[in-house]
CSV table of C-alpha atoms (C1' of nucleotides) in Angstrom, one decimal:
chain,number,residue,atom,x,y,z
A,1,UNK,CA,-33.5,11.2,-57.8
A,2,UNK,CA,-30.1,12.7,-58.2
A,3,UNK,CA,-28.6,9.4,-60.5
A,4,UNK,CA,-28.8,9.2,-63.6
A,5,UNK,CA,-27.7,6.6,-66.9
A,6,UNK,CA,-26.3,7.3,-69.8
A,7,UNK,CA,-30.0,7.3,-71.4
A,8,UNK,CA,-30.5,10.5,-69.0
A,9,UNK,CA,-33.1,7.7,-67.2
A,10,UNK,CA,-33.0,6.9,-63.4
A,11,UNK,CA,-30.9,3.7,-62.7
A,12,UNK,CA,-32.1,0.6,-61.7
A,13,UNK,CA,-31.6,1.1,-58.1
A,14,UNK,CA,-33.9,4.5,-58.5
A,15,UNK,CA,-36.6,2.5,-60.2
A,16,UNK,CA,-36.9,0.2,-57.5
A,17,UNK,CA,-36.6,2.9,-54.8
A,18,UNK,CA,-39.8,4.9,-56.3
A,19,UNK,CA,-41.2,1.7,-56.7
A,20,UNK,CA,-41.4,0.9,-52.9
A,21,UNK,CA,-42.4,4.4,-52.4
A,22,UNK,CA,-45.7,4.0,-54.1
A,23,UNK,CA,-46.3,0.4,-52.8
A,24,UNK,CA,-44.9,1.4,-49.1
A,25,UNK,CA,-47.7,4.2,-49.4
A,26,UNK,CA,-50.7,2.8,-50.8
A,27,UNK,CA,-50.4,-0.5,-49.0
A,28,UNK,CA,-47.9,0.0,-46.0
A,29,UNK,CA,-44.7,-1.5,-45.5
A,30,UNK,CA,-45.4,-4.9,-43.8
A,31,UNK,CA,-48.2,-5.3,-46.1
A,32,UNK,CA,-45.6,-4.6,-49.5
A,33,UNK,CA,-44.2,-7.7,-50.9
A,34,UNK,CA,-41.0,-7.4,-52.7
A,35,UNK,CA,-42.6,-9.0,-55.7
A,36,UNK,CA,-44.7,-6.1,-55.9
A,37,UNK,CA,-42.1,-3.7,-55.8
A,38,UNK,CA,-40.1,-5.8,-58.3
A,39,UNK,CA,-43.1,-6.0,-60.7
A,40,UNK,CA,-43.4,-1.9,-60.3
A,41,UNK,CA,-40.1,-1.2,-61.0
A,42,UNK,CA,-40.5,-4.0,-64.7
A,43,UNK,CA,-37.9,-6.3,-62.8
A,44,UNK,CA,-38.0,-9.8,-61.5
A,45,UNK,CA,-38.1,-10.3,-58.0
A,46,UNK,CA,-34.5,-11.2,-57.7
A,47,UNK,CA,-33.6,-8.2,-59.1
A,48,UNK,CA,-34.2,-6.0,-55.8
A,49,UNK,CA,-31.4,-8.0,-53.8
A,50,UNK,CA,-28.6,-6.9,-56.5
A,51,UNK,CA,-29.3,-3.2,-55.8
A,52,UNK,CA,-30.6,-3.4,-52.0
A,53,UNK,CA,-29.7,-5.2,-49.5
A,54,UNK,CA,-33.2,-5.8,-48.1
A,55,UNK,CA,-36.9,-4.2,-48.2
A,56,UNK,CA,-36.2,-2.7,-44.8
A,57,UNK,CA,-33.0,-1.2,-46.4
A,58,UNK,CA,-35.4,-0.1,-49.3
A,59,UNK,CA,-37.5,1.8,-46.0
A,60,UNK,CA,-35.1,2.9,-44.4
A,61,UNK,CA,-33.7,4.7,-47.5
A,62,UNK,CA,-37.1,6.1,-48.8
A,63,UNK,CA,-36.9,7.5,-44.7
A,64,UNK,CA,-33.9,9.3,-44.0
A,65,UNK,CA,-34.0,11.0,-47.6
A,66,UNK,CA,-37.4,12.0,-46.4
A,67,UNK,CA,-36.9,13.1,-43.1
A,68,UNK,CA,-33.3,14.8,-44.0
A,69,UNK,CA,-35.6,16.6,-47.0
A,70,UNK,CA,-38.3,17.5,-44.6
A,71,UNK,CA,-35.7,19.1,-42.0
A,72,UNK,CA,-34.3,21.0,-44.6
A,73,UNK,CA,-37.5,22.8,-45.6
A,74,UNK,CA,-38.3,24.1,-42.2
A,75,UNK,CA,-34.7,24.7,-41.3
A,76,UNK,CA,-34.4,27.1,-44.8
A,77,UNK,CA,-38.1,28.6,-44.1
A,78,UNK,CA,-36.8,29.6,-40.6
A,79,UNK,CA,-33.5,31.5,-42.0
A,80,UNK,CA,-35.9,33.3,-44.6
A,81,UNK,CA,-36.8,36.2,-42.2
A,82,UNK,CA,-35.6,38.2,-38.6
A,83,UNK,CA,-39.2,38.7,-37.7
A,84,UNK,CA,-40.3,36.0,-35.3
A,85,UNK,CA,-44.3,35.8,-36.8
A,86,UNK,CA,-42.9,35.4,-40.4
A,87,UNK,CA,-40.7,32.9,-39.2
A,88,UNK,CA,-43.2,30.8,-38.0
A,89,UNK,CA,-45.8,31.9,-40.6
A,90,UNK,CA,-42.8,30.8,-43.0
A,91,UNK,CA,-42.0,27.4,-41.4
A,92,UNK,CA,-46.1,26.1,-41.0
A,93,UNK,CA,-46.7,27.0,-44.6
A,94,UNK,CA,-43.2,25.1,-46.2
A,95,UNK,CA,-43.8,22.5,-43.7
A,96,UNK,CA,-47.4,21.3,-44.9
A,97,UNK,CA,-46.7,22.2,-48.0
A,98,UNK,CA,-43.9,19.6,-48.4
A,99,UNK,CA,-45.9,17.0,-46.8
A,100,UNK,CA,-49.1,18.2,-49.4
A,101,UNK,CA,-46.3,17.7,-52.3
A,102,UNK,CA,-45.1,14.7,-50.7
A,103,UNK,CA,-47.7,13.3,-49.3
A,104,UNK,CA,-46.5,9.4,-49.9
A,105,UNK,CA,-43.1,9.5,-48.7
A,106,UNK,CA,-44.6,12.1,-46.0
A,107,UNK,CA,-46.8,9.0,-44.9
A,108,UNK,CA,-44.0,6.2,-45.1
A,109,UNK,CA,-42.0,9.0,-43.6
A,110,UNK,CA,-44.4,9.2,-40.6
A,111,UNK,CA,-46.6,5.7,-40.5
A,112,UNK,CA,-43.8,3.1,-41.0
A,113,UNK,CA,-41.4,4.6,-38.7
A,114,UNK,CA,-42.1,1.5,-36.2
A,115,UNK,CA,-40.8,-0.4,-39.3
A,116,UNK,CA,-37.4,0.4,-38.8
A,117,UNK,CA,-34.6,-1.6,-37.4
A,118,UNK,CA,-33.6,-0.6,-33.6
A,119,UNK,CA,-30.6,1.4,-35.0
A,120,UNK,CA,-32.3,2.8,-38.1
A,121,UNK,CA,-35.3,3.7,-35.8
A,122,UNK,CA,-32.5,5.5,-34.0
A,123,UNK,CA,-30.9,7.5,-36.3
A,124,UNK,CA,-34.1,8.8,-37.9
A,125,UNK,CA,-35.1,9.8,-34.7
A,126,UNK,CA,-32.2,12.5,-34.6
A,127,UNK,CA,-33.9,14.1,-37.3
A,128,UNK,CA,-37.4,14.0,-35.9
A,129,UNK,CA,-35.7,15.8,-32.8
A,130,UNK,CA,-34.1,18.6,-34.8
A,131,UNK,CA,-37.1,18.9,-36.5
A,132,UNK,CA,-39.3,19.6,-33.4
A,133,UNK,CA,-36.4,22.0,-31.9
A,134,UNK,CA,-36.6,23.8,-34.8
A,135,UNK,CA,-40.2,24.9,-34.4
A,136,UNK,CA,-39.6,25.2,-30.5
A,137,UNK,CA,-36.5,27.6,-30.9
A,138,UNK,CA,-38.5,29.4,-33.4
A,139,UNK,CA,-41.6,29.8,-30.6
A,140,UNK,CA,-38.9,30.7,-28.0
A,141,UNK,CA,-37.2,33.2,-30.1
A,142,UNK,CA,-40.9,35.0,-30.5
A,143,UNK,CA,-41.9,34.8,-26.8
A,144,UNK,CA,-38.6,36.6,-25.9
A,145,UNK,CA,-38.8,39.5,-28.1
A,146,UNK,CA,-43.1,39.6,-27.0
A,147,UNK,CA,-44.0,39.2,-30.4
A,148,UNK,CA,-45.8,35.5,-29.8
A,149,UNK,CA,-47.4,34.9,-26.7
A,150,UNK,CA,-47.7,30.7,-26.3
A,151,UNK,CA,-47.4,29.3,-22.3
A,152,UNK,CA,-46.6,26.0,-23.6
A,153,UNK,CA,-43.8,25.7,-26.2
A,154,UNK,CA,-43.1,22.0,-26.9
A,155,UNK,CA,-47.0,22.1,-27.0
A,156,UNK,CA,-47.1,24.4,-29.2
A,157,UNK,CA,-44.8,23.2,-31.3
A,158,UNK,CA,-45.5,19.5,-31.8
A,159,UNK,CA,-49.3,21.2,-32.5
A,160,UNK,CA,-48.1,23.2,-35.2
A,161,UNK,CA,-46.3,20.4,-37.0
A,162,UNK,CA,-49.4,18.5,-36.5
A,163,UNK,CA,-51.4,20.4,-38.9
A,164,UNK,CA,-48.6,19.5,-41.4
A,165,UNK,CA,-48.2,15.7,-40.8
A,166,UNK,CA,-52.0,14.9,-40.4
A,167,UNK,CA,-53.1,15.6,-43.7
A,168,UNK,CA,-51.3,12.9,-45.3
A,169,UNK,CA,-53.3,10.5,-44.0
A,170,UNK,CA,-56.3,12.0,-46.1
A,171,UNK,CA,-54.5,14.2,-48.7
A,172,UNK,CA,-54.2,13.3,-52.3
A,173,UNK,CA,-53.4,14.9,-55.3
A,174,UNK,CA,-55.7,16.2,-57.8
A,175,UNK,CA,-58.7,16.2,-55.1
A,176,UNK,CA,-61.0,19.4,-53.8
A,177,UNK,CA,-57.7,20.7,-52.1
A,178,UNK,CA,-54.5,22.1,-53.2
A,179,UNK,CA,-51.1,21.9,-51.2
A,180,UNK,CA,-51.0,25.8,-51.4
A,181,UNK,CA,-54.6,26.3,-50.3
A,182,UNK,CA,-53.9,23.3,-47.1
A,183,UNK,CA,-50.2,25.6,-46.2
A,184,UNK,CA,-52.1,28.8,-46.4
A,185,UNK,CA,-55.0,27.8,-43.8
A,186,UNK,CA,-51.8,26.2,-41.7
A,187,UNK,CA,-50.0,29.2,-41.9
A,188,UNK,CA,-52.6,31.7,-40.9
A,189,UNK,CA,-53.6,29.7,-38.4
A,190,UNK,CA,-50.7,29.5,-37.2
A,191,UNK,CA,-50.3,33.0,-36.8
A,192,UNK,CA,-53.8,33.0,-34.6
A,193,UNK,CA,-52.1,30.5,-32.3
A,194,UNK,CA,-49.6,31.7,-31.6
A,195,UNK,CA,-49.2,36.0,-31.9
A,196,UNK,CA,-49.6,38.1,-29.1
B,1,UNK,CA,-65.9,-4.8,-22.3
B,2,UNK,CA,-69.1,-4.8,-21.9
B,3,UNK,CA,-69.4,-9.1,-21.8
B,4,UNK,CA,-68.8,-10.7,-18.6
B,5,UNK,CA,-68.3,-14.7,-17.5
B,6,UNK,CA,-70.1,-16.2,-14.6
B,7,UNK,CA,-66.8,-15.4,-12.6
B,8,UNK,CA,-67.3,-11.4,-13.6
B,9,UNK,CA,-63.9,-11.8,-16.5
B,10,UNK,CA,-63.8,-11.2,-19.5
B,11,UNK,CA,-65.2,-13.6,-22.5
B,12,UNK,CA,-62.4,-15.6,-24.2
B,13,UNK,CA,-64.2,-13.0,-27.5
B,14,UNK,CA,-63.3,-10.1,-25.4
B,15,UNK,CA,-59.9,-11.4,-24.1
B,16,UNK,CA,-58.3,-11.9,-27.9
B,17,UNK,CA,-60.1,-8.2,-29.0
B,18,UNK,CA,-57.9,-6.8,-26.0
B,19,UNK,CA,-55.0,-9.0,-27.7
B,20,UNK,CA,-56.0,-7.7,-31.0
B,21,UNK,CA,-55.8,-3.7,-29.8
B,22,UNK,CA,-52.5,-4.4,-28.0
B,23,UNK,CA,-50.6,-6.1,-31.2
B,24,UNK,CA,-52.6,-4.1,-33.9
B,25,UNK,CA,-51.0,-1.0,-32.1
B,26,UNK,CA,-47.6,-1.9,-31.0
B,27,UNK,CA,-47.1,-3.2,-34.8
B,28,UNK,CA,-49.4,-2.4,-37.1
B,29,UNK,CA,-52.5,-5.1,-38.7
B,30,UNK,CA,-50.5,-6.7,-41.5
B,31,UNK,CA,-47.2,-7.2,-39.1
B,32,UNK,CA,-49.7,-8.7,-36.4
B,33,UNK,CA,-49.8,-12.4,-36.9
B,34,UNK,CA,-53.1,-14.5,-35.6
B,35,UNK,CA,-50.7,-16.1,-33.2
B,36,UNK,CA,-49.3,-13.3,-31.6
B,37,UNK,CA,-53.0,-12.6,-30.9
B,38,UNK,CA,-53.3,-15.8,-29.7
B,39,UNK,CA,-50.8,-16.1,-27.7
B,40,UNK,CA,-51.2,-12.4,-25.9
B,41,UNK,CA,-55.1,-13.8,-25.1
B,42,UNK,CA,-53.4,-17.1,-23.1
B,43,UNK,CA,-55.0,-19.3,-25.9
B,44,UNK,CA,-53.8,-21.7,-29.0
B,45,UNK,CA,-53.8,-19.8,-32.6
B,46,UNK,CA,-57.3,-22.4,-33.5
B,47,UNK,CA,-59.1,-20.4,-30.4
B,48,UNK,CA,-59.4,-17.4,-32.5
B,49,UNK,CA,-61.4,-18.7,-35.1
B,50,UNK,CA,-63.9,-19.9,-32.6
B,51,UNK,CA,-64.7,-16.3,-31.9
B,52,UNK,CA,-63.8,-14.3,-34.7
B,53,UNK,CA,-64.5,-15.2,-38.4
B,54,UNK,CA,-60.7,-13.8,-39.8
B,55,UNK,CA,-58.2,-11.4,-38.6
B,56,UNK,CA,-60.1,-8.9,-40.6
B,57,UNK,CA,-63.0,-9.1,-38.2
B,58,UNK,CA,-60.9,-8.2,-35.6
B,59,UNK,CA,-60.0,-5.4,-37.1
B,60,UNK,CA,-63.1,-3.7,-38.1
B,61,UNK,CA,-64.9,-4.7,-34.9
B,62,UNK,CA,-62.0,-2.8,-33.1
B,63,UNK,CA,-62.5,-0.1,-35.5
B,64,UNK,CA,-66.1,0.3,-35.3
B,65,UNK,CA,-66.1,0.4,-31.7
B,66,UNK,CA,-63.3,2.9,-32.1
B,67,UNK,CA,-65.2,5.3,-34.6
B,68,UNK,CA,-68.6,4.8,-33.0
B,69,UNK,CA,-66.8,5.9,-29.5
B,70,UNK,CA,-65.2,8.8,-30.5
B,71,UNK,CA,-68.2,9.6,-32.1
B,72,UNK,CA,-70.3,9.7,-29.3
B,73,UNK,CA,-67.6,11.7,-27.3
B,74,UNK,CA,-67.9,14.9,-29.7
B,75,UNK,CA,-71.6,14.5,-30.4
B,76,UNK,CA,-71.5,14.5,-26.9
B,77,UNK,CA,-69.7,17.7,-26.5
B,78,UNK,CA,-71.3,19.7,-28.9
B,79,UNK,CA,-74.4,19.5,-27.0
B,80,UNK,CA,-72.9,20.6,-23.7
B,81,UNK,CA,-74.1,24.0,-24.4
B,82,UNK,CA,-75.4,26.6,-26.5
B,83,UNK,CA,-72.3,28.9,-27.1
B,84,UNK,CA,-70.6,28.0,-30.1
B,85,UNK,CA,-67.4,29.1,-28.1
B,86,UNK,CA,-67.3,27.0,-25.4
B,87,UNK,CA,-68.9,24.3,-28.5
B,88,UNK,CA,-65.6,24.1,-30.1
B,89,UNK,CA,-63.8,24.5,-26.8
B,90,UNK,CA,-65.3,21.5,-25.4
B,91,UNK,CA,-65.8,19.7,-29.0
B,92,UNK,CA,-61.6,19.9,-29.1
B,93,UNK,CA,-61.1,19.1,-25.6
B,94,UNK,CA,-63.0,15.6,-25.5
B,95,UNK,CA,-62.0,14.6,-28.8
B,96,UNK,CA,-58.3,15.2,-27.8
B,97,UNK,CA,-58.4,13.4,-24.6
B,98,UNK,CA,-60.5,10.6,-25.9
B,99,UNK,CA,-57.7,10.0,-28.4
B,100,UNK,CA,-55.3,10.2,-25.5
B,101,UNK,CA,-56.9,8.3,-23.2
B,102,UNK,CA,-57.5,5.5,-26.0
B,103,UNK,CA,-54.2,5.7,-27.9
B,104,UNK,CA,-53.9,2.6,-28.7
B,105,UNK,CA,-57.4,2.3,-30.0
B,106,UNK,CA,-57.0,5.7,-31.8
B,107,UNK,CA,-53.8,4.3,-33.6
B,108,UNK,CA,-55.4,1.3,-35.1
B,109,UNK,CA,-58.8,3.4,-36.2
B,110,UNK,CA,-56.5,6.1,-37.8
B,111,UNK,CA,-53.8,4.2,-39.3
B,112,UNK,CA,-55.4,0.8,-40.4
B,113,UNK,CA,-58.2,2.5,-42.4
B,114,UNK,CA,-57.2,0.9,-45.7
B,115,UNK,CA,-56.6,-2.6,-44.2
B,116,UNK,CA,-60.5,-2.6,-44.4
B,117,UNK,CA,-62.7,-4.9,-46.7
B,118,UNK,CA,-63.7,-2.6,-49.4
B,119,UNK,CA,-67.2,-3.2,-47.5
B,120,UNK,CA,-65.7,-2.4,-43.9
B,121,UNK,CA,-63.5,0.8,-44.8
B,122,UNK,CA,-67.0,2.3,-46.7
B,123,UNK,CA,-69.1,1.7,-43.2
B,124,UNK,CA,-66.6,3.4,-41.1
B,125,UNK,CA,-66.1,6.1,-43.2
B,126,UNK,CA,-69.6,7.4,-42.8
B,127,UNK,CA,-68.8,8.0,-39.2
B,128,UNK,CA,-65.6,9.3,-40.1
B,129,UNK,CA,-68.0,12.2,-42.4
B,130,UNK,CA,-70.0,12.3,-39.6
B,131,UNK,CA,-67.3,13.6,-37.7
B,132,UNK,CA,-65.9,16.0,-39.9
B,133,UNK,CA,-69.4,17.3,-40.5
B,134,UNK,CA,-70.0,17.6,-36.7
B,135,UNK,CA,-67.7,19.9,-36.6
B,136,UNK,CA,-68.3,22.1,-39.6
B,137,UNK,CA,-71.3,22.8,-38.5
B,138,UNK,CA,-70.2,23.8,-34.8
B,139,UNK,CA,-67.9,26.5,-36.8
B,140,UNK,CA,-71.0,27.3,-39.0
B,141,UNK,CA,-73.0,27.9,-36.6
B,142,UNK,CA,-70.8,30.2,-34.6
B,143,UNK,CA,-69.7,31.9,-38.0
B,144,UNK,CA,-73.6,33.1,-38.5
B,145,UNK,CA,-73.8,34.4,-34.9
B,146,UNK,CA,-70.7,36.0,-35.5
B,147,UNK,CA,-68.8,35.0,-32.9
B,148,UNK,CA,-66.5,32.7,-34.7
B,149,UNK,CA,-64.1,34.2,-37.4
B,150,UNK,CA,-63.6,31.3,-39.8
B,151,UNK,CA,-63.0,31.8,-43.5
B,152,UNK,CA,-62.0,28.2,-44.6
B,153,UNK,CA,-65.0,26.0,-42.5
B,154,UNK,CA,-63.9,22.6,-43.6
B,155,UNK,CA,-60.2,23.2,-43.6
B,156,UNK,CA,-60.6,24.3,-40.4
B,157,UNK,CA,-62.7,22.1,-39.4
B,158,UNK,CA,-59.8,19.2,-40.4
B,159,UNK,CA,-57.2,21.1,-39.1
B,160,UNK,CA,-58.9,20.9,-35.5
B,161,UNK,CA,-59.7,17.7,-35.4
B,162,UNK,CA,-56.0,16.9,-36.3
B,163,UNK,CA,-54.7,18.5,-33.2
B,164,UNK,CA,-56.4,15.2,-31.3
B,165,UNK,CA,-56.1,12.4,-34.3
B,166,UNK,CA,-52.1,13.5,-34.6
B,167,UNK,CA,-51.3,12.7,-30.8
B,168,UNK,CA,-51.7,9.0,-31.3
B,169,UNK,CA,-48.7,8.8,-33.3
B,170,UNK,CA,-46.5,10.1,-30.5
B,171,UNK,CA,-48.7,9.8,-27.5
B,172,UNK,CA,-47.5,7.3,-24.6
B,173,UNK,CA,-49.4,6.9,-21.1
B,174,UNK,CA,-46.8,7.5,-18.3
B,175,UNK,CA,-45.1,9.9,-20.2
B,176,UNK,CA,-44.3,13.8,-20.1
B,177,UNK,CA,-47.4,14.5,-21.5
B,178,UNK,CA,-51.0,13.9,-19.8
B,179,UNK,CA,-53.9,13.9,-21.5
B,180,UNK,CA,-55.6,16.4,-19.9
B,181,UNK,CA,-52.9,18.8,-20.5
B,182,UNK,CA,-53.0,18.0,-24.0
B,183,UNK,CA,-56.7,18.4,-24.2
B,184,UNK,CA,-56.4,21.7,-22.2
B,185,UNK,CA,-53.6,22.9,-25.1
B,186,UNK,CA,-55.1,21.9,-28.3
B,187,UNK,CA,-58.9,23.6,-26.4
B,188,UNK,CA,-57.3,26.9,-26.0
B,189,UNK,CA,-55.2,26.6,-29.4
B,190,UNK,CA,-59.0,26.0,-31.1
B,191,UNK,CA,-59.9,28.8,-29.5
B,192,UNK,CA,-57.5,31.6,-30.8
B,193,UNK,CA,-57.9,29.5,-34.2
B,194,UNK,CA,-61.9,30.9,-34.2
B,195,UNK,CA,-62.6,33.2,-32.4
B,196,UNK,CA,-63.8,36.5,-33.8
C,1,DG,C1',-27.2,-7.2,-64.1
C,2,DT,C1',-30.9,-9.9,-65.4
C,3,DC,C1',-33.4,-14.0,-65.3
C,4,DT,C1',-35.7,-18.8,-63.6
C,5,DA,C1',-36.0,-21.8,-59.9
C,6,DT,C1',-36.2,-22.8,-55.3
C,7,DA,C1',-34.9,-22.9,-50.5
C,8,DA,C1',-36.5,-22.1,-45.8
C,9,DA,C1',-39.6,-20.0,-42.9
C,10,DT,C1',-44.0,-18.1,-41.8
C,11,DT,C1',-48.6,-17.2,-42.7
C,12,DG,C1',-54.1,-17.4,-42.2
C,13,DA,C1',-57.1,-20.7,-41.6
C,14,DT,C1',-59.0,-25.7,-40.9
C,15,DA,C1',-59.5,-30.8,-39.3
C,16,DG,C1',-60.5,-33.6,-35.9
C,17,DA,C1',-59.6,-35.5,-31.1
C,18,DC,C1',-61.1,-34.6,-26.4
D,1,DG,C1',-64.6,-24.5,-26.4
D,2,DT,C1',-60.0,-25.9,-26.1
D,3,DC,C1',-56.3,-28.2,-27.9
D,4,DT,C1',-52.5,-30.5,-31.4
D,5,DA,C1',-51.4,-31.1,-35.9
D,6,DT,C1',-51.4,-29.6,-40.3
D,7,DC,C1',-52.7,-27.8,-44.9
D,8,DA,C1',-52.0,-24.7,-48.7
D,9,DA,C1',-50.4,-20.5,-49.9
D,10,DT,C1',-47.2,-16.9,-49.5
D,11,DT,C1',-43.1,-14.7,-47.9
D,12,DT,C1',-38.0,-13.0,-47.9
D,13,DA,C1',-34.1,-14.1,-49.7
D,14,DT,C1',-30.6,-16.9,-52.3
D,15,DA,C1',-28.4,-20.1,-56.0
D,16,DG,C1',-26.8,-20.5,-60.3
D,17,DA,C1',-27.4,-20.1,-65.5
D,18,DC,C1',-26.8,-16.7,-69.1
DNA sequence: GTCTATAAATTGATAGAC
DNA sequence: GTCTATCAATTTATAGAC
């Protein structure tokens, strides 16, 4: 998203990298030919091996920009406030909303993780870690000052995120819901789940 | 599992659906190959043609046994008695330890959805609005007796049954986790979600 | 950096012997 | 009802011309 050609267009490796975003999503990875992606970027199918190396490169691109984005949303919404309820108020709503916003890398992001080479499986899975300690630390944080009352924090936690990743297996834009109206519910919600 | 041979096993039919629900899960229906299926059964890749009309088949009569199950399990629980409460208590609990208990299953009915005949994927999602509508009206009905403080019925509604549906992407038998302690969790988490 | 052409392997499904 | 053998189509990826 960031490269650009002299036209001011995106570059031929961009094309073909939001082309296998759209065909990773609607049809899954295993199921995505590279002809298809090919013929959705306007190229021929040779054309995806000058600018990847492979369509599990192509995946495993589309994921770590999408986890790496997805960490940084919930890692900014936790710094936006000292009280521990906002926080967490703050981190549910940015969290689903991304994923609402994003819901077809958010799906790639979380259905084709299986998809991944043994060592890209690996590193992704850093960011899946940091992801879930941020909402725990968050939850920890709130218990301690007796602001949230939760018994079970990783619990908690991976429940939280939940209402976030689940709804990109059903959301699409342009239906009966909105990604504000989906991170509002989430966020009050999560208030009720977790406040003392 | 419900066919039986004159020796009390299972039918070669039932033998290469278990096959089926194994590989469908550990990698997904289009990275499955008839052979693996095959192969995990004890049986030569022709065998499955002799009991299943396609790999497609497979699939949806996994899935419709899938939906029809879980199904049951919250119709089931909603009828176990007359407080709308302990309605969504138990309505949360089952459906989350159903999809614990039947991970595997609960993967391949959420996640291979769209690798349904056009036919297929619009049978099983009437069971999948029957569902959702299941528990709308368990929140309806404990909105009017105003015991339930829901302002968003549907959204709620989806954001409950995600607490169950999410767990099969994560969710390994023999793990940290049991499933009654997740179905405990995600009963008492509905709870402060709805109460009044 | 794009294309056409094709290699090399794998796929879902079938034929036909036993 | 099981097997071996195979078909026909499709797949990822590469070779080589322009």
């Amino acid at each position: 998203m960031t490269e650009l050609t002299a036209n001011g267009g995106p570059t031929a490796r961009e094309r073909l990298l939001d082309a296998a975003v759209e065909a990773f999503a609607e049809k899954g990875f295993a199921a995505t030919t590279t002809r298809d992606i090919a013929s959705r970027a306007g190229m021929s199918p040779a054309a995806v091996y000058v600018h990847h190396d492979s369509k599990e490169s192509l995946l495993y691109r589309v994921s770590l920009d999408g986890h790496t984005h997805a960490l940084r949303i919930i890692t900014e919404a936790a710094a936006t406030t000292d009280s521990p309820t906002e926080r967490v108020r703050q981190m549910v709503h940015d969290f689903s909303l991304w994923h609402a916003d994003h819901s077809r890398v958010g799906r790639i992001v979380q259905y084709e993780y299986h998809a991944l080479t043994d060592e890209h499986r690996a590193e992704i899975g850093t960011y899946r870690r940091k992801i879930e300690q941020t909402m725990q630390n968050a939850l920890t944080e709130g218990v301690d000052q007796g602001v949230l009352a939760v018994d079970d924090i990783p619990g908690t936690a991976f429940a939280l995120l939940s209402l976030g990743i689940d709804l990109v297996r059903w959301f699409e834009p342009g239906g009966s819901w909105t990604g504000e109206g989906l991170a509002d519910l989430h966020a009050r919600l999560a208030v009720r789940m977790t406040s003392a």
